[in-house]
JSON list of C-alpha atoms in Angstrom, two decimals:
[
{"chain": "A", "resi": 1, "resn": "MET", "atom": "CA", "xyz": [96.66, 124.32, 130.46]},
{"chain": "A", "resi": 2, "resn": "THR", "atom": "CA", "xyz": [97.07, 124.16, 126.69]},
{"chain": "A", "resi": 3, "resn": "ASP", "atom": "CA", "xyz": [96.02, 127.78, 126.28]},
{"chain": "A", "resi": 4, "resn": "ILE", "atom": "CA", "xyz": [98.60, 128.78, 128.88]},
{"chain": "A", "resi": 5, "resn": "VAL", "atom": "CA", "xyz": [101.26, 126.92, 126.90]},
{"chain": "A", "resi": 6, "resn": "ASP", "atom": "CA", "xyz": [100.17, 128.84, 123.79]},
{"chain": "A", "resi": 7, "resn": "TYR", "atom": "CA", "xyz": [100.67, 132.17, 125.59]},
{"chain": "A", "resi": 8, "resn": "ILE", "atom": "CA", "xyz": [104.09, 131.03, 126.83]},
{"chain": "A", "resi": 9, "resn": "ARG", "atom": "CA", "xyz": [105.18, 129.92, 123.35]},
{"chain": "A", "resi": 10, "resn": "ALA", "atom": "CA", "xyz": [103.95, 133.18, 121.84]},
{"chain": "A", "resi": 11, "resn": "LYS", "atom": "CA", "xyz": [105.76, 135.13, 124.58]},
{"chain": "A", "resi": 12, "resn": "ASP", "atom": "CA", "xyz": [102.52, 137.03, 125.18]},
{"chain": "A", "resi": 13, "resn": "TYR", "atom": "CA", "xyz": [103.03, 137.62, 128.87]},
{"chain": "A", "resi": 14, "resn": "ALA", "atom": "CA", "xyz": [100.34, 140.29, 129.22]},
{"chain": "A", "resi": 15, "resn": "GLY", "atom": "CA", "xyz": [97.89, 137.83, 127.68]},
{"chain": "A", "resi": 16, "resn": "LEU", "atom": "CA", "xyz": [99.21, 135.14, 130.00]},
{"chain": "A", "resi": 17, "resn": "VAL", "atom": "CA", "xyz": [98.48, 137.35, 133.01]},
{"chain": "A", "resi": 18, "resn": "ARG", "atom": "CA", "xyz": [94.93, 137.97, 131.76]},
{"chain": "A", "resi": 19, "resn": "ARG", "atom": "CA", "xyz": [94.35, 134.25, 131.17]},
{"chain": "A", "resi": 20, "resn": "CYS", "atom": "CA", "xyz": [95.67, 133.29, 134.62]},
{"chain": "A", "resi": 21, "resn": "GLU", "atom": "CA", "xyz": [93.45, 135.97, 136.12]},
{"chain": "A", "resi": 22, "resn": "GLU", "atom": "CA", "xyz": [90.44, 134.52, 134.28]},
{"chain": "A", "resi": 23, "resn": "LEU", "atom": "CA", "xyz": [91.28, 131.01, 135.48]},
{"chain": "A", "resi": 24, "resn": "GLU", "atom": "CA", "xyz": [91.59, 132.26, 139.05]},
{"chain": "A", "resi": 25, "resn": "ILE", "atom": "CA", "xyz": [88.13, 133.84, 138.80]},
{"chain": "A", "resi": 26, "resn": "HIS", "atom": "CA", "xyz": [86.62, 130.75, 137.15]},
{"chain": "A", "resi": 27, "resn": "ASN", "atom": "CA", "xyz": [88.00, 128.61, 139.97]},
{"chain": "A", "resi": 28, "resn": "ALA", "atom": "CA", "xyz": [85.23, 130.02, 142.18]},
{"chain": "A", "resi": 29, "resn": "VAL", "atom": "CA", "xyz": [82.65, 128.09, 140.12]},
{"chain": "A", "resi": 30, "resn": "ASP", "atom": "CA", "xyz": [84.80, 125.31, 138.64]},
{"chain": "A", "resi": 31, "resn": "ALA", "atom": "CA", "xyz": [86.84, 123.45, 141.25]},
{"chain": "A", "resi": 32, "resn": "SER", "atom": "CA", "xyz": [88.54, 121.36, 138.55]},
{"chain": "A", "resi": 33, "resn": "ILE", "atom": "CA", "xyz": [90.92, 124.27, 137.88]},
{"chain": "A", "resi": 34, "resn": "THR", "atom": "CA", "xyz": [94.00, 123.62, 139.97]},
{"chain": "A", "resi": 35, "resn": "LEU", "atom": "CA", "xyz": [95.38, 126.92, 141.11]},
{"chain": "A", "resi": 36, "resn": "GLU", "atom": "CA", "xyz": [98.53, 125.25, 142.44]},
{"chain": "A", "resi": 37, "resn": "HIS", "atom": "CA", "xyz": [99.64, 124.99, 138.80]},
{"chain": "A", "resi": 38, "resn": "ILE", "atom": "CA", "xyz": [98.28, 128.37, 137.71]},
{"chain": "A", "resi": 39, "resn": "TYR", "atom": "CA", "xyz": [99.72, 130.57, 140.45]},
{"chain": "A", "resi": 40, "resn": "PRO", "atom": "CA", "xyz": [103.44, 129.98, 139.72]},
{"chain": "A", "resi": 41, "resn": "VAL", "atom": "CA", "xyz": [102.86, 130.80, 136.05]},
{"chain": "A", "resi": 42, "resn": "TYR", "atom": "CA", "xyz": [100.81, 133.84, 137.07]},
{"chain": "A", "resi": 43, "resn": "LEU", "atom": "CA", "xyz": [103.58, 135.13, 139.37]},
{"chain": "A", "resi": 44, "resn": "ALA", "atom": "CA", "xyz": [106.24, 134.56, 136.70]},
{"chain": "A", "resi": 45, "resn": "ALA", "atom": "CA", "xyz": [104.14, 136.40, 134.12]},
{"chain": "A", "resi": 46, "resn": "CYS", "atom": "CA", "xyz": [103.80, 139.34, 136.52]},
{"chain": "A", "resi": 47, "resn": "ILE", "atom": "CA", "xyz": [107.60, 139.47, 136.72]},
{"chain": "A", "resi": 48, "resn": "LEU", "atom": "CA", "xyz": [107.89, 139.41, 132.94]},
{"chain": "A", "resi": 49, "resn": "ILE", "atom": "CA", "xyz": [105.53, 142.36, 132.47]},
{"chain": "A", "resi": 50, "resn": "ASP", "atom": "CA", "xyz": [107.32, 144.30, 135.25]},
{"chain": "A", "resi": 51, "resn": "ASP", "atom": "CA", "xyz": [104.27, 144.29, 137.51]},
{"chain": "A", "resi": 52, "resn": "LEU", "atom": "CA", "xyz": [105.66, 143.33, 140.90]},
{"chain": "A", "resi": 53, "resn": "GLN", "atom": "CA", "xyz": [102.82, 145.15, 142.63]},
{"chain": "A", "resi": 54, "resn": "SER", "atom": "CA", "xyz": [100.28, 142.77, 141.08]},
{"chain": "A", "resi": 55, "resn": "ALA", "atom": "CA", "xyz": [102.51, 139.89, 142.17]},
{"chain": "A", "resi": 56, "resn": "ARG", "atom": "CA", "xyz": [102.30, 141.19, 145.75]},
{"chain": "A", "resi": 57, "resn": "TYR", "atom": "CA", "xyz": [98.51, 141.31, 145.64]},
{"chain": "A", "resi": 58, "resn": "LEU", "atom": "CA", "xyz": [98.43, 137.86, 144.07]},
{"chain": "A", "resi": 59, "resn": "ARG", "atom": "CA", "xyz": [100.59, 136.57, 146.91]},
{"chain": "A", "resi": 60, "resn": "LYS", "atom": "CA", "xyz": [98.07, 137.95, 149.42]},
{"chain": "A", "resi": 61, "resn": "ARG", "atom": "CA", "xyz": [95.27, 136.10, 147.61]},
{"chain": "A", "resi": 62, "resn": "ILE", "atom": "CA", "xyz": [97.34, 132.91, 147.55]},
{"chain": "A", "resi": 63, "resn": "LEU", "atom": "CA", "xyz": [97.95, 133.12, 151.29]},
{"chain": "A", "resi": 64, "resn": "ALA", "atom": "CA", "xyz": [94.28, 133.90, 151.96]},
{"chain": "A", "resi": 65, "resn": "SER", "atom": "CA", "xyz": [93.18, 130.83, 150.01]},
{"chain": "A", "resi": 66, "resn": "ASN", "atom": "CA", "xyz": [95.65, 128.58, 151.88]},
{"chain": "A", "resi": 67, "resn": "ILE", "atom": "CA", "xyz": [97.12, 127.29, 148.63]},
{"chain": "A", "resi": 68, "resn": "SER", "atom": "CA", "xyz": [100.76, 126.36, 148.78]},
{"chain": "A", "resi": 69, "resn": "SER", "atom": "CA", "xyz": [103.29, 124.50, 146.71]},
{"chain": "A", "resi": 70, "resn": "PRO", "atom": "CA", "xyz": [107.08, 124.45, 146.53]},
{"chain": "A", "resi": 71, "resn": "GLU", "atom": "CA", "xyz": [106.93, 126.07, 143.09]},
{"chain": "A", "resi": 72, "resn": "ILE", "atom": "CA", "xyz": [104.73, 128.93, 144.29]},
{"chain": "A", "resi": 73, "resn": "ASN", "atom": "CA", "xyz": [107.18, 129.54, 147.12]},
{"chain": "A", "resi": 74, "resn": "ALA", "atom": "CA", "xyz": [110.15, 129.37, 144.73]},
{"chain": "A", "resi": 75, "resn": "VAL", "atom": "CA", "xyz": [108.65, 131.95, 142.37]},
{"chain": "A", "resi": 76, "resn": "TRP", "atom": "CA", "xyz": [107.73, 134.15, 145.30]},
{"chain": "A", "resi": 77, "resn": "SER", "atom": "CA", "xyz": [111.35, 134.04, 146.49]},
{"chain": "A", "resi": 78, "resn": "VAL", "atom": "CA", "xyz": [112.34, 135.40, 143.06]},
{"chain": "A", "resi": 79, "resn": "VAL", "atom": "CA", "xyz": [109.75, 138.18, 143.37]},
{"chain": "A", "resi": 80, "resn": "THR", "atom": "CA", "xyz": [110.98, 139.20, 146.82]},
{"chain": "A", "resi": 81, "resn": "ALA", "atom": "CA", "xyz": [114.60, 139.22, 145.64]},
{"chain": "A", "resi": 82, "resn": "LEU", "atom": "CA", "xyz": [113.60, 141.44, 142.71]},
{"chain": "A", "resi": 83, "resn": "ILE", "atom": "CA", "xyz": [111.72, 143.80, 145.00]},
{"chain": "A", "resi": 84, "resn": "LYS", "atom": "CA", "xyz": [114.81, 144.06, 147.21]},
{"chain": "A", "resi": 85, "resn": "LYS", "atom": "CA", "xyz": [117.03, 144.33, 144.10]},
{"chain": "A", "resi": 86, "resn": "GLU", "atom": "CA", "xyz": [119.16, 141.42, 145.29]},
{"chain": "A", "resi": 87, "resn": "TYR", "atom": "CA", "xyz": [120.10, 140.25, 141.82]},
{"chain": "A", "resi": 88, "resn": "PRO", "atom": "CA", "xyz": [122.56, 137.49, 142.80]},
{"chain": "A", "resi": 89, "resn": "LEU", "atom": "CA", "xyz": [119.77, 135.99, 144.91]},
{"chain": "A", "resi": 90, "resn": "VAL", "atom": "CA", "xyz": [117.34, 136.25, 141.98]},
{"chain": "A", "resi": 91, "resn": "TYR", "atom": "CA", "xyz": [119.63, 134.17, 139.79]},
{"chain": "A", "resi": 92, "resn": "GLN", "atom": "CA", "xyz": [120.37, 131.75, 142.62]},
{"chain": "A", "resi": 93, "resn": "ASN", "atom": "CA", "xyz": [116.65, 131.21, 143.27]},
{"chain": "A", "resi": 94, "resn": "LEU", "atom": "CA", "xyz": [115.96, 130.73, 139.57]},
{"chain": "A", "resi": 95, "resn": "ASP", "atom": "CA", "xyz": [118.79, 128.22, 139.13]},
{"chain": "A", "resi": 96, "resn": "SER", "atom": "CA", "xyz": [118.36, 126.21, 142.32]},
{"chain": "A", "resi": 97, "resn": "PHE", "atom": "CA", "xyz": [114.79, 124.97, 141.80]},
{"chain": "A", "resi": 98, "resn": "GLN", "atom": "CA", "xyz": [113.53, 122.12, 139.59]},
{"chain": "A", "resi": 99, "resn": "TRP", "atom": "CA", "xyz": [110.89, 123.98, 137.59]},
{"chain": "A", "resi": 100, "resn": "THR", "atom": "CA", "xyz": [107.97, 122.26, 135.85]},
{"chain": "A", "resi": 101, "resn": "GLN", "atom": "CA", "xyz": [107.81, 122.15, 132.07]},
{"chain": "A", "resi": 102, "resn": "TYR", "atom": "CA", "xyz": [105.51, 125.20, 132.04]},
{"chain": "A", "resi": 103, "resn": "MET", "atom": "CA", "xyz": [107.84, 127.24, 134.20]},
{"chain": "A", "resi": 104, "resn": "GLN", "atom": "CA", "xyz": [111.18, 126.43, 132.57]},
{"chain": "A", "resi": 105, "resn": "PRO", "atom": "CA", "xyz": [110.75, 128.76, 129.57]},
{"chain": "A", "resi": 106, "resn": "LEU", "atom": "CA", "xyz": [109.39, 131.47, 131.87]},
{"chain": "A", "resi": 107, "resn": "THR", "atom": "CA", "xyz": [112.34, 131.30, 134.25]},
{"chain": "A", "resi": 108, "resn": "GLU", "atom": "CA", "xyz": [114.79, 131.40, 131.35]},
{"chain": "A", "resi": 109, "resn": "ARG", "atom": "CA", "xyz": [112.97, 134.43, 129.96]},
{"chain": "A", "resi": 110, "resn": "ILE", "atom": "CA", "xyz": [113.08, 136.12, 133.39]},
{"chain": "A", "resi": 111, "resn": "LYS", "atom": "CA", "xyz": [116.87, 135.71, 133.48]},
{"chain": "A", "resi": 112, "resn": "LEU", "atom": "CA", "xyz": [117.19, 137.06, 129.96]},
{"chain": "A", "resi": 113, "resn": "LYS", "atom": "CA", "xyz": [114.92, 140.02, 130.71]},
{"chain": "A", "resi": 114, "resn": "ILE", "atom": "CA", "xyz": [116.87, 140.96, 133.84]},
{"chain": "A", "resi": 115, "resn": "ARG", "atom": "CA", "xyz": [120.13, 140.82, 131.88]},
{"chain": "A", "resi": 116, "resn": "GLU", "atom": "CA", "xyz": [118.66, 143.00, 129.12]},
{"chain": "A", "resi": 117, "resn": "ASN", "atom": "CA", "xyz": [117.51, 145.49, 131.75]},
{"chain": "A", "resi": 118, "resn": "MET", "atom": "CA", "xyz": [121.00, 145.52, 133.27]},
{"chain": "A", "resi": 119, "resn": "LEU", "atom": "CA", "xyz": [122.51, 146.32, 129.86]},
{"chain": "A", "resi": 120, "resn": "THR", "atom": "CA", "xyz": [120.52, 149.54, 129.77]},
{"chain": "A", "resi": 121, "resn": "LEU", "atom": "CA", "xyz": [120.46, 150.34, 133.49]},
{"chain": "A", "resi": 122, "resn": "ILE", "atom": "CA", "xyz": [124.15, 149.95, 134.42]},
{"chain": "A", "resi": 123, "resn": "PRO", "atom": "CA", "xyz": [125.44, 152.51, 131.87]},
{"chain": "A", "resi": 124, "resn": "LYS", "atom": "CA", "xyz": [122.90, 155.03, 133.18]},
{"chain": "A", "resi": 125, "resn": "VAL", "atom": "CA", "xyz": [124.00, 154.55, 136.80]},
{"chain": "A", "resi": 126, "resn": "TYR", "atom": "CA", "xyz": [127.72, 153.76, 136.61]},
{"chain": "A", "resi": 127, "resn": "SER", "atom": "CA", "xyz": [130.56, 155.44, 134.76]},
{"chain": "A", "resi": 128, "resn": "SER", "atom": "CA", "xyz": [132.79, 152.54, 135.85]},
{"chain": "A", "resi": 129, "resn": "ILE", "atom": "CA", "xyz": [132.09, 149.33, 137.72]},
{"chain": "A", "resi": 130, "resn": "GLU", "atom": "CA", "xyz": [134.07, 146.37, 139.06]},
{"chain": "A", "resi": 131, "resn": "VAL", "atom": "CA", "xyz": [133.92, 143.11, 137.12]},
{"chain": "A", "resi": 132, "resn": "THR", "atom": "CA", "xyz": [132.75, 141.18, 140.20]},
{"chain": "A", "resi": 133, "resn": "GLN", "atom": "CA", "xyz": [129.87, 143.59, 140.68]},
{"chain": "A", "resi": 134, "resn": "VAL", "atom": "CA", "xyz": [128.88, 143.28, 137.03]},
{"chain": "A", "resi": 135, "resn": "SER", "atom": "CA", "xyz": [128.97, 139.49, 137.36]},
{"chain": "A", "resi": 136, "resn": "ASN", "atom": "CA", "xyz": [126.50, 139.77, 140.24]},
{"chain": "A", "resi": 137, "resn": "TYR", "atom": "CA", "xyz": [124.14, 141.96, 138.22]},
{"chain": "A", "resi": 138, "resn": "PHE", "atom": "CA", "xyz": [124.20, 139.56, 135.27]},
{"chain": "A", "resi": 139, "resn": "GLY", "atom": "CA", "xyz": [124.28, 136.33, 137.26]},
{"chain": "A", "resi": 140, "resn": "MET", "atom": "CA", "xyz": [127.19, 135.06, 135.19]},
{"chain": "A", "resi": 141, "resn": "THR", "atom": "CA", "xyz": [130.86, 134.59, 135.99]},
{"chain": "A", "resi": 142, "resn": "ASP", "atom": "CA", "xyz": [132.03, 134.90, 132.39]},
{"chain": "A", "resi": 143, "resn": "VAL", "atom": "CA", "xyz": [130.19, 138.01, 131.28]},
{"chain": "A", "resi": 144, "resn": "LEU", "atom": "CA", "xyz": [133.22, 139.89, 129.88]},
{"chain": "A", "resi": 145, "resn": "PRO", "atom": "CA", "xyz": [133.16, 138.56, 126.28]},
{"chain": "A", "resi": 146, "resn": "GLU", "atom": "CA", "xyz": [129.52, 139.57, 125.86]},
{"chain": "A", "resi": 147, "resn": "LEU", "atom": "CA", "xyz": [130.01, 143.04, 127.37]},
{"chain": "A", "resi": 148, "resn": "THR", "atom": "CA", "xyz": [133.20, 143.84, 125.47]},
{"chain": "A", "resi": 149, "resn": "SER", "atom": "CA", "xyz": [131.47, 142.82, 122.24]},
{"chain": "A", "resi": 150, "resn": "ARG", "atom": "CA", "xyz": [128.84, 145.44, 123.11]},
{"chain": "A", "resi": 151, "resn": "GLY", "atom": "CA", "xyz": [131.43, 148.19, 123.44]},
{"chain": "A", "resi": 152, "resn": "TRP", "atom": "CA", "xyz": [132.22, 148.02, 127.15]},
{"chain": "A", "resi": 153, "resn": "GLN", "atom": "CA", "xyz": [135.90, 148.62, 127.92]},
{"chain": "A", "resi": 154, "resn": "LEU", "atom": "CA", "xyz": [137.94, 146.71, 130.47]},
{"chain": "A", "resi": 155, "resn": "ASP", "atom": "CA", "xyz": [140.88, 148.21, 132.32]},
{"chain": "A", "resi": 156, "resn": "GLU", "atom": "CA", "xyz": [142.83, 145.00, 132.92]},
{"chain": "A", "resi": 157, "resn": "SER", "atom": "CA", "xyz": [145.14, 146.53, 135.53]},
{"chain": "A", "resi": 158, "resn": "THR", "atom": "CA", "xyz": [142.29, 147.53, 137.85]},
{"chain": "A", "resi": 159, "resn": "GLY", "atom": "CA", "xyz": [139.55, 145.08, 136.85]},
{"chain": "A", "resi": 160, "resn": "ILE", "atom": "CA", "xyz": [137.20, 147.98, 136.19]},
{"chain": "A", "resi": 161, "resn": "LEU", "atom": "CA", "xyz": [134.68, 148.00, 133.35]},
{"chain": "A", "resi": 162, "resn": "ILE", "atom": "CA", "xyz": [133.59, 151.18, 131.63]},
{"chain": "A", "resi": 163, "resn": "PRO", "atom": "CA", "xyz": [130.06, 150.69, 130.30]},
{"chain": "A", "resi": 164, "resn": "ALA", "atom": "CA", "xyz": [129.23, 151.74, 126.78]},
{"chain": "A", "resi": 165, "resn": "LYS", "atom": "CA", "xyz": [126.88, 154.68, 126.96]},
{"chain": "A", "resi": 166, "resn": "PRO", "atom": "CA", "xyz": [123.59, 154.06, 125.18]},
{"chain": "A", "resi": 167, "resn": "ASP", "atom": "CA", "xyz": [122.69, 156.21, 122.23]},
{"chain": "A", "resi": 168, "resn": "PRO", "atom": "CA", "xyz": [120.64, 159.19, 123.37]},
{"chain": "A", "resi": 169, "resn": "ALA", "atom": "CA", "xyz": [116.95, 158.94, 122.68]},
{"chain": "A", "resi": 170, "resn": "PRO", "atom": "CA", "xyz": [115.94, 161.00, 119.68]},
{"chain": "A", "resi": 171, "resn": "ARG", "atom": "CA", "xyz": [114.29, 164.25, 120.61]},
{"chain": "A", "resi": 172, "resn": "VAL", "atom": "CA", "xyz": [110.76, 164.65, 119.48]},
{"chain": "A", "resi": 173, "resn": "ALA", "atom": "CA", "xyz": [110.12, 168.00, 117.94]},
{"chain": "A", "resi": 174, "resn": "THR", "atom": "CA", "xyz": [107.20, 169.83, 119.47]},
{"chain": "A", "resi": 175, "resn": "ASP", "atom": "CA", "xyz": [104.77, 171.70, 117.35]},
{"chain": "A", "resi": 176, "resn": "MET", "atom": "CA", "xyz": [102.38, 174.53, 118.09]},
{"chain": "A", "resi": 177, "resn": "ASN", "atom": "CA", "xyz": [99.44, 172.14, 118.50]},
{"chain": "A", "resi": 178, "resn": "GLN", "atom": "CA", "xyz": [101.11, 170.53, 121.49]},
{"chain": "A", "resi": 179, "resn": "PHE", "atom": "CA", "xyz": [101.68, 173.94, 123.08]},
{"chain": "A", "resi": 180, "resn": "ALA", "atom": "CA", "xyz": [98.06, 174.86, 122.44]},
{"chain": "A", "resi": 181, "resn": "LYS", "atom": "CA", "xyz": [96.84, 171.64, 124.07]},
{"chain": "A", "resi": 182, "resn": "LEU", "atom": "CA", "xyz": [99.11, 172.22, 127.06]},
{"chain": "A", "resi": 183, "resn": "SER", "atom": "CA", "xyz": [97.89, 175.78, 127.51]},
{"chain": "A", "resi": 184, "resn": "ASP", "atom": "CA", "xyz": [94.26, 174.59, 127.33]},
{"chain": "A", "resi": 185, "resn": "ILE", "atom": "CA", "xyz": [94.95, 172.04, 130.05]},
{"chain": "A", "resi": 186, "resn": "VAL", "atom": "CA", "xyz": [96.62, 174.65, 132.26]},
{"chain": "A", "resi": 187, "resn": "LEU", "atom": "CA", "xyz": [93.73, 177.07, 131.75]},
{"chain": "A", "resi": 188, "resn": "ASN", "atom": "CA", "xyz": [91.21, 174.38, 132.66]},
{"chain": "A", "resi": 189, "resn": "LEU", "atom": "CA", "xyz": [93.17, 173.48, 135.77]},
{"chain": "A", "resi": 190, "resn": "GLU", "atom": "CA", "xyz": [93.27, 177.13, 136.85]},
{"chain": "A", "resi": 191, "resn": "LYS", "atom": "CA", "xyz": [89.46, 177.24, 136.78]},
{"chain": "A", "resi": 192, "resn": "PHE", "atom": "CA", "xyz": [89.33, 174.71, 139.58]}
]
């Protein structure tokens, strides 16, 4: 488990997924590897690299191997809430379980990652949003100071927040080589 801790400390979640995958495979020949401790970390790492589909397949393998633990079930409840986009339930599931020492930094990072995603997603979707709805998306009751410091505006009379629009992504200038490559691809596709 020390190598798993190293991946967690380094915040190398893609590497953590690969290592958990390796340990799962090695378990077929080395029964000393306890998958009950690996699987929750594996599921959490899948969340952190935004690969919920792999988490679904992992869950199928977990069920097929008849391995179960409260922590596996708790992480899976977070995955299902994320799939359903039930963000208040995600935060509730993360906060209501006593996580092991390996899982605590991962669950904190999951909360932080979801909040960072909300900071970019909400301004793209909403031109204005109620404070209570924003609190649900961020899993915090006192989210206003943070959002107003980031340029969000609050209409105190209505309780409506106006998200700060993100800076537009810089446009990448195209050159003639890109057009030539594109035309070659189209010509090759027409041959089929």
